[in-house]
Amino acid sequence: MDRPAHRLSFLLTLLLSAVLLPLVGCGHAREETADVSSDAGEAAVEEVFDEVVAEDDVPETPPPRPEDLFRVEATRELRPAEARLVDALRARAPSAESGRMDVVTVADDPVLLPAEGRLDLQWGSGHGSRLVFTRFELGPDQIRVEQVGFQGRTMRREDPPVATVRRVTVPREVLEPALDLVGALASLRVERKARPGAWGGSSWGSTSDFYVLARCHDGGGRPVLDQHFVGYAGGRGEARYGGLRFVRDAVQEALDAIPSWQDVPIAEHRTCHLTTAFAANREVMI
């Protein structure tokens, strides 16, 4: 055999020896130690698994504090009507499971109802077939109120639809405590936000559809307040309508306590403010 061929044969032999011998040896070794090492291997796997579970087992976070669910940001002391409204909003703060929080920002200067001007409070219920328009003509000493109500048929009420108009004039101090809440409504801005550190969350909804509006102008026609909500009750919109509904209920309670209302005859219903008020709210209500 010539020298190059001999050299090539020698290299091939070394290569085959390097590849095959370890494989054969490993095979024997595995056969001999398989039964011995199986229990130890399982134990090692279990140990690693336990360590991983322990690392992923994050301790439960403490429940959110009240200030984590509802926070008031103010640079001044709240007026009594503002504090009353804030307490009502706090009572409807998001739940701990919602993953959200309400932040109330108080205006640097309180908003007060003008000595002279006009205030409209309106509300209605779609399923309840109910609509109420209330107008307050504000004066320095007296307030003239006109309330228009309409009650239609519902699934539980088969009586014919009813429309009512009533009017009353009272000293300003009679309604001042309730109407101060309207100014408080203009002084506060409520936002529902994601709570820092919260993951996911829950919400709620309803098929209860309703409408509520508060609009006030001073004697010169300048806007003091203009807020409204049209939609369904639920967690997403609660921060927008919660204050409006509370003020509506408080004002209506004060109105119902007045004994001197005068019903307007049907023949004079056309003279009420409903037409002008509805026209002003056409884009809101339709």
GROMACS .gro file of C-alpha atoms in nm:
model
  286
    1MET     CA    1   0.000   0.000   0.000
    2ASP     CA    2   0.142   0.337  -0.090
    3ARG     CA    3   0.201   0.592   0.182
    4PRO     CA    4  -0.103   0.823   0.113
    5ALA     CA    5  -0.344   0.529   0.110
    6HIS     CA    6  -0.192   0.389   0.431
    7ARG     CA    7  -0.220   0.728   0.598
    8LEU     CA    8  -0.589   0.758   0.495
    9SER     CA    9  -0.670   0.410   0.628
   10PHE     CA   10  -0.506   0.495   0.960
   11LEU     CA   11  -0.709   0.814   0.999
   12LEU     CA   12  -1.038   0.636   0.923
   13THR     CA   13  -0.959   0.373   1.185
   14LEU     CA   14  -0.896   0.640   1.449
   15LEU     CA   15  -1.217   0.818   1.358
   16LEU     CA   16  -1.432   0.507   1.382
   17SER     CA   17  -1.274   0.417   1.714
   18ALA     CA   18  -1.345   0.763   1.854
   19VAL     CA   19  -1.713   0.748   1.752
   20LEU     CA   20  -1.818   0.387   1.809
   21LEU     CA   21  -1.637   0.290   2.127
   22PRO     CA   22  -1.791   0.558   2.350
   23LEU     CA   23  -2.136   0.473   2.219
   24VAL     CA   24  -2.096   0.106   2.300
   25GLY     CA   25  -1.956   0.187   2.641
   26CYS     CA   26  -2.235   0.432   2.721
   27GLY     CA   27  -2.496   0.174   2.622
   28HIS     CA   28  -2.357  -0.075   2.875
   29ALA     CA   29  -2.332   0.191   3.138
   30ARG     CA   30  -2.692   0.295   3.089
   31GLU     CA   31  -2.817  -0.061   3.114
   32GLU     CA   32  -2.625  -0.114   3.438
   33THR     CA   33  -2.733   0.206   3.609
   34ALA     CA   34  -3.086   0.254   3.478
   35ASP     CA   35  -3.261   0.080   3.767
   36VAL     CA   36  -3.036   0.242   4.025
   37SER     CA   37  -3.069   0.601   3.904
   38SER     CA   38  -3.444   0.613   3.828
   39ASP     CA   39  -3.557   0.685   4.188
   40ALA     CA   40  -3.290   0.949   4.235
   41GLY     CA   41  -3.389   1.115   3.908
   42GLU     CA   42  -3.753   1.134   4.009
   43ALA     CA   43  -3.655   1.282   4.342
   44ALA     CA   44  -3.444   1.542   4.169
   45VAL     CA   45  -3.731   1.633   3.939
   46GLU     CA   46  -3.970   1.662   4.233
   47GLU     CA   47  -3.723   1.887   4.414
   48VAL     CA   48  -3.690   2.120   4.116
   49PHE     CA   49  -4.068   2.123   4.070
   50ASP     CA   50  -4.122   2.216   4.435
   51GLU     CA   51  -3.875   2.503   4.401
   52VAL     CA   52  -4.055   2.637   4.094
   53VAL     CA   53  -4.393   2.619   4.265
   54ALA     CA   54  -4.255   2.796   4.568
   55GLU     CA   55  -4.116   3.078   4.355
   56ASP     CA   56  -4.444   3.122   4.166
   57ASP     CA   57  -4.655   3.105   4.480
   58VAL     CA   58  -4.693   3.483   4.517
   59PRO     CA   59  -4.839   3.580   4.858
   60GLU     CA   60  -5.184   3.735   4.854
   61THR     CA   61  -5.181   4.114   4.834
   62PRO     CA   62  -5.358   4.297   5.117
   63PRO     CA   63  -5.705   4.430   5.036
   64PRO     CA   64  -5.717   4.792   4.914
   65ARG     CA   65  -5.767   5.062   5.172
   66PRO     CA   66  -6.063   5.302   5.148
   67GLU     CA   67  -5.833   5.573   5.012
   68ASP     CA   68  -5.726   5.329   4.739
   69LEU     CA   69  -6.085   5.312   4.615
   70PHE     CA   70  -6.187   5.676   4.661
   71ARG     CA   71  -5.960   5.979   4.675
   72VAL     CA   72  -6.039   6.350   4.705
   73GLU     CA   73  -5.792   6.603   4.570
   74ALA     CA   74  -5.860   6.949   4.712
   75THR     CA   75  -5.658   7.262   4.787
   76ARG     CA   76  -5.918   7.411   5.019
   77GLU     CA   77  -6.175   7.313   5.278
   78LEU     CA   78  -6.498   7.177   5.136
   79ARG     CA   79  -6.821   7.369   5.171
   80PRO     CA   80  -7.104   7.180   5.351
   81ALA     CA   81  -7.286   7.102   5.025
   82GLU     CA   82  -6.962   6.980   4.866
   83ALA     CA   83  -6.885   6.758   5.165
   84ARG     CA   84  -7.237   6.615   5.150
   85LEU     CA   85  -7.197   6.535   4.782
   86VAL     CA   86  -6.853   6.381   4.837
   87ASP     CA   87  -6.997   6.152   5.107
   88ALA     CA   88  -7.268   6.040   4.864
   89LEU     CA   89  -7.009   5.969   4.596
   90ARG     CA   90  -6.787   5.782   4.841
   91ALA     CA   91  -7.078   5.553   4.927
   92ARG     CA   92  -7.083   5.445   4.560
   93ALA     CA   93  -6.708   5.400   4.520
   94PRO     CA   94  -6.590   5.100   4.316
   95SER     CA   95  -6.559   4.765   4.490
   96ALA     CA   96  -6.223   4.612   4.573
   97GLU     CA   97  -6.284   4.347   4.306
   98SER     CA   98  -6.342   4.605   4.031
   99GLY     CA   99  -5.976   4.700   3.998
  100ARG     CA  100  -6.078   5.065   3.972
  101MET     CA  101  -6.095   5.378   4.187
  102ASP     CA  102  -6.276   5.715   4.187
  103VAL     CA  103  -6.079   6.038   4.201
  104VAL     CA  104  -6.269   6.355   4.292
  105THR     CA  105  -6.099   6.683   4.202
  106VAL     CA  106  -6.232   6.992   4.377
  107ALA     CA  107  -6.219   7.327   4.197
  108ASP     CA  108  -5.993   7.587   4.359
  109ASP     CA  109  -6.288   7.827   4.383
  110PRO     CA  110  -6.632   7.700   4.487
  111VAL     CA  111  -6.917   7.737   4.238
  112LEU     CA  112  -7.225   7.905   4.381
  113LEU     CA  113  -7.571   7.943   4.232
  114PRO     CA  114  -7.618   8.294   4.094
  115ALA     CA  115  -7.842   8.542   4.273
  116GLU     CA  116  -8.042   8.568   3.952
  117GLY     CA  117  -8.062   8.316   3.674
  118ARG     CA  118  -8.226   7.998   3.553
  119LEU     CA  119  -8.176   7.636   3.653
  120ASP     CA  120  -8.316   7.335   3.469
  121LEU     CA  121  -8.323   6.991   3.628
  122GLN     CA  122  -8.462   6.711   3.414
  123TRP     CA  123  -8.480   6.336   3.435
  124GLY     CA  124  -8.656   6.044   3.282
  125SER     CA  125  -8.672   5.666   3.271
  126GLY     CA  126  -8.711   5.470   2.950
  127HIS     CA  127  -8.853   5.151   3.099
  128GLY     CA  128  -9.051   5.352   3.350
  129SER     CA  129  -9.200   5.576   3.079
  130ARG     CA  130  -9.138   5.872   3.307
  131LEU     CA  131  -9.019   6.221   3.218
  132VAL     CA  132  -8.988   6.523   3.449
  133PHE     CA  133  -8.879   6.877   3.352
  134THR     CA  134  -8.826   7.126   3.637
  135ARG     CA  135  -8.733   7.489   3.588
  136PHE     CA  136  -8.620   7.726   3.863
  137GLU     CA  137  -8.631   8.100   3.802
  138LEU     CA  138  -8.376   8.223   4.053
  139GLY     CA  139  -8.414   8.556   4.229
  140PRO     CA  140  -8.226   8.711   4.520
  141ASP     CA  141  -8.522   8.665   4.754
  142GLN     CA  142  -8.756   8.417   4.585
  143ILE     CA  143  -8.747   8.118   4.356
  144ARG     CA  144  -9.026   8.039   4.115
  145VAL     CA  145  -9.054   7.670   4.024
  146GLU     CA  146  -9.245   7.500   3.746
  147GLN     CA  147  -9.248   7.122   3.719
  148VAL     CA  148  -9.383   6.929   3.422
  149GLY     CA  149  -9.435   6.556   3.456
  150PHE     CA  150  -9.536   6.286   3.213
  151GLN     CA  151  -9.617   5.927   3.306
  152GLY     CA  152  -9.680   5.682   3.023
  153ARG     CA  153  -9.788   5.322   3.017
  154THR     CA  154  -9.549   5.054   3.137
  155MET     CA  155  -9.555   4.676   3.165
  156ARG     CA  156  -9.686   4.716   3.521
  157ARG     CA  157  -9.902   5.019   3.465
  158GLU     CA  158 -10.191   5.003   3.223
  159ASP     CA  159 -10.356   5.332   3.319
  160PRO     CA  160 -10.381   5.601   3.050
  161PRO     CA  161 -10.081   5.836   3.018
  162VAL     CA  162 -10.089   6.134   3.251
  163ALA     CA  163  -9.936   6.481   3.207
  164THR     CA  164  -9.916   6.726   3.498
  165VAL     CA  165  -9.793   7.082   3.540
  166ARG     CA  166  -9.754   7.248   3.879
  167ARG     CA  167  -9.605   7.576   3.997
  168VAL     CA  168  -9.493   7.734   4.322
  169THR     CA  169  -9.301   8.038   4.442
  170VAL     CA  170  -9.108   8.012   4.769
  171PRO     CA  171  -8.855   8.218   4.963
  172ARG     CA  172  -8.504   8.141   4.845
  173GLU     CA  173  -8.397   8.001   5.182
  174VAL     CA  174  -8.656   7.721   5.149
  175LEU     CA  175  -8.467   7.562   4.860
  176GLU     CA  176  -8.118   7.702   4.920
  177PRO     CA  177  -7.978   7.395   5.104
  178ALA     CA  178  -8.087   7.158   4.827
  179LEU     CA  179  -7.989   7.387   4.543
  180ASP     CA  180  -7.645   7.441   4.696
  181LEU     CA  181  -7.581   7.084   4.585
  182VAL     CA  182  -7.612   7.202   4.226
  183GLY     CA  183  -7.322   7.439   4.285
  184ALA     CA  184  -7.130   7.155   4.449
  185LEU     CA  185  -7.193   6.945   4.139
  186ALA     CA  186  -7.023   7.214   3.932
  187SER     CA  187  -6.730   7.232   4.177
  188LEU     CA  188  -6.641   6.862   4.162
  189ARG     CA  189  -6.500   6.652   3.881
  190VAL     CA  190  -6.526   6.275   3.923
  191GLU     CA  191  -6.313   6.028   3.727
  192ARG     CA  192  -6.316   5.650   3.749
  193LYS     CA  193  -5.968   5.515   3.680
  194ALA     CA  194  -5.774   5.191   3.688
  195ARG     CA  195  -5.639   5.136   4.039
  196PRO     CA  196  -5.257   5.128   4.050
  197GLY     CA  197  -5.129   4.777   4.113
  198ALA     CA  198  -5.464   4.612   4.036
  199TRP     CA  199  -5.480   4.338   3.773
  200GLY     CA  200  -5.799   4.291   3.574
  201GLY     CA  201  -6.120   4.348   3.765
  202SER     CA  202  -6.496   4.321   3.741
  203SER     CA  203  -6.778   4.552   3.643
  204TRP     CA  204  -7.156   4.552   3.638
  205GLY     CA  205  -7.431   4.661   3.403
  206SER     CA  206  -7.806   4.697   3.382
  207THR     CA  207  -8.086   4.733   3.131
  208SER     CA  208  -8.217   5.031   3.328
  209ASP     CA  209  -8.198   5.323   3.085
  210PHE     CA  210  -8.245   5.678   3.204
  211TYR     CA  211  -8.177   6.045   3.141
  212VAL     CA  212  -8.069   6.316   3.383
  213LEU     CA  213  -7.962   6.676   3.321
  214ALA     CA  214  -7.862   6.982   3.524
  215ARG     CA  215  -7.810   7.315   3.345
  216CYS     CA  216  -7.774   7.658   3.501
  217HIS     CA  217  -7.715   8.007   3.358
  218ASP     CA  218  -7.680   8.334   3.543
  219GLY     CA  219  -7.893   8.639   3.476
  220GLY     CA  220  -7.668   8.739   3.187
  221GLY     CA  221  -7.702   8.401   3.017
  222ARG     CA  222  -7.350   8.286   3.111
  223PRO     CA  223  -7.325   7.911   3.185
  224VAL     CA  224  -7.267   7.802   3.544
  225LEU     CA  225  -7.326   7.429   3.503
  226ASP     CA  226  -7.412   7.198   3.216
  227GLN     CA  227  -7.401   6.824   3.288
  228HIS     CA  228  -7.609   6.536   3.161
  229PHE     CA  229  -7.614   6.160   3.122
  230VAL     CA  230  -7.814   5.945   2.882
  231GLY     CA  231  -7.764   5.571   2.893
  232TYR     CA  232  -7.775   5.263   3.112
  233ALA     CA  233  -7.690   5.219   3.477
  234GLY     CA  234  -7.358   5.042   3.518
  235GLY     CA  235  -7.006   5.054   3.649
  236ARG     CA  236  -6.866   5.230   3.343
  237GLY     CA  237  -7.090   5.536   3.365
  238GLU     CA  238  -7.149   5.553   3.739
  239ALA     CA  239  -6.888   5.822   3.797
  240ARG     CA  240  -7.064   6.042   3.539
  241TYR     CA  241  -7.420   6.004   3.663
  242GLY     CA  242  -7.379   5.932   4.034
  243GLY     CA  243  -7.360   6.295   4.143
  244LEU     CA  244  -7.638   6.401   3.907
  245ARG     CA  245  -7.878   6.142   4.042
  246PHE     CA  246  -7.797   6.227   4.403
  247VAL     CA  247  -7.861   6.597   4.343
  248ARG     CA  248  -8.180   6.517   4.155
  249ASP     CA  249  -8.313   6.308   4.444
  250ALA     CA  250  -8.218   6.568   4.706
  251VAL     CA  251  -8.382   6.852   4.513
  252GLN     CA  252  -8.696   6.650   4.441
  253GLU     CA  253  -8.726   6.563   4.810
  254ALA     CA  254  -8.712   6.933   4.896
  255LEU     CA  255  -8.974   7.011   4.631
  256ASP     CA  256  -9.211   6.742   4.753
  257ALA     CA  257  -9.195   6.891   5.102
  258ILE     CA  258  -9.347   7.219   4.979
  259PRO     CA  259  -9.720   7.221   5.059
  260SER     CA  260  -9.827   7.519   4.846
  261TRP     CA  261  -9.802   7.378   4.492
  262GLN     CA  262 -10.066   7.493   4.246
  263ASP     CA  263 -10.176   7.258   3.968
  264VAL     CA  264 -10.201   7.421   3.626
  265PRO     CA  265 -10.523   7.347   3.433
  266ILE     CA  266 -10.486   7.139   3.118
  267ALA     CA  267 -10.599   7.434   2.908
  268GLU     CA  268 -10.287   7.622   3.019
  269HIS     CA  269 -10.034   7.340   2.970
  270ARG     CA  270  -9.921   7.498   2.645
  271THR     CA  271  -9.785   7.792   2.843
  272CYS     CA  272  -9.533   7.578   3.035
  273HIS     CA  273  -9.160   7.571   2.963
  274LEU     CA  274  -9.154   7.217   2.823
  275THR     CA  275  -9.139   7.323   2.458
  276THR     CA  276  -8.839   7.553   2.497
  277ALA     CA  277  -8.658   7.313   2.731
  278PHE     CA  278  -8.708   7.017   2.501
  279ALA     CA  279  -8.586   7.219   2.204
  280ALA     CA  280  -8.270   7.316   2.395
  281ASN     CA  281  -8.203   6.949   2.477
  282ARG     CA  282  -8.297   6.798   2.143
  283GLU     CA  283  -7.944   6.677   2.067
  284VAL     CA  284  -7.915   6.525   2.415
  285MET     CA  285  -8.246   6.342   2.427
  286ILE     CA  286  -8.284   6.218   2.069
   0.00000   0.00000   0.00000
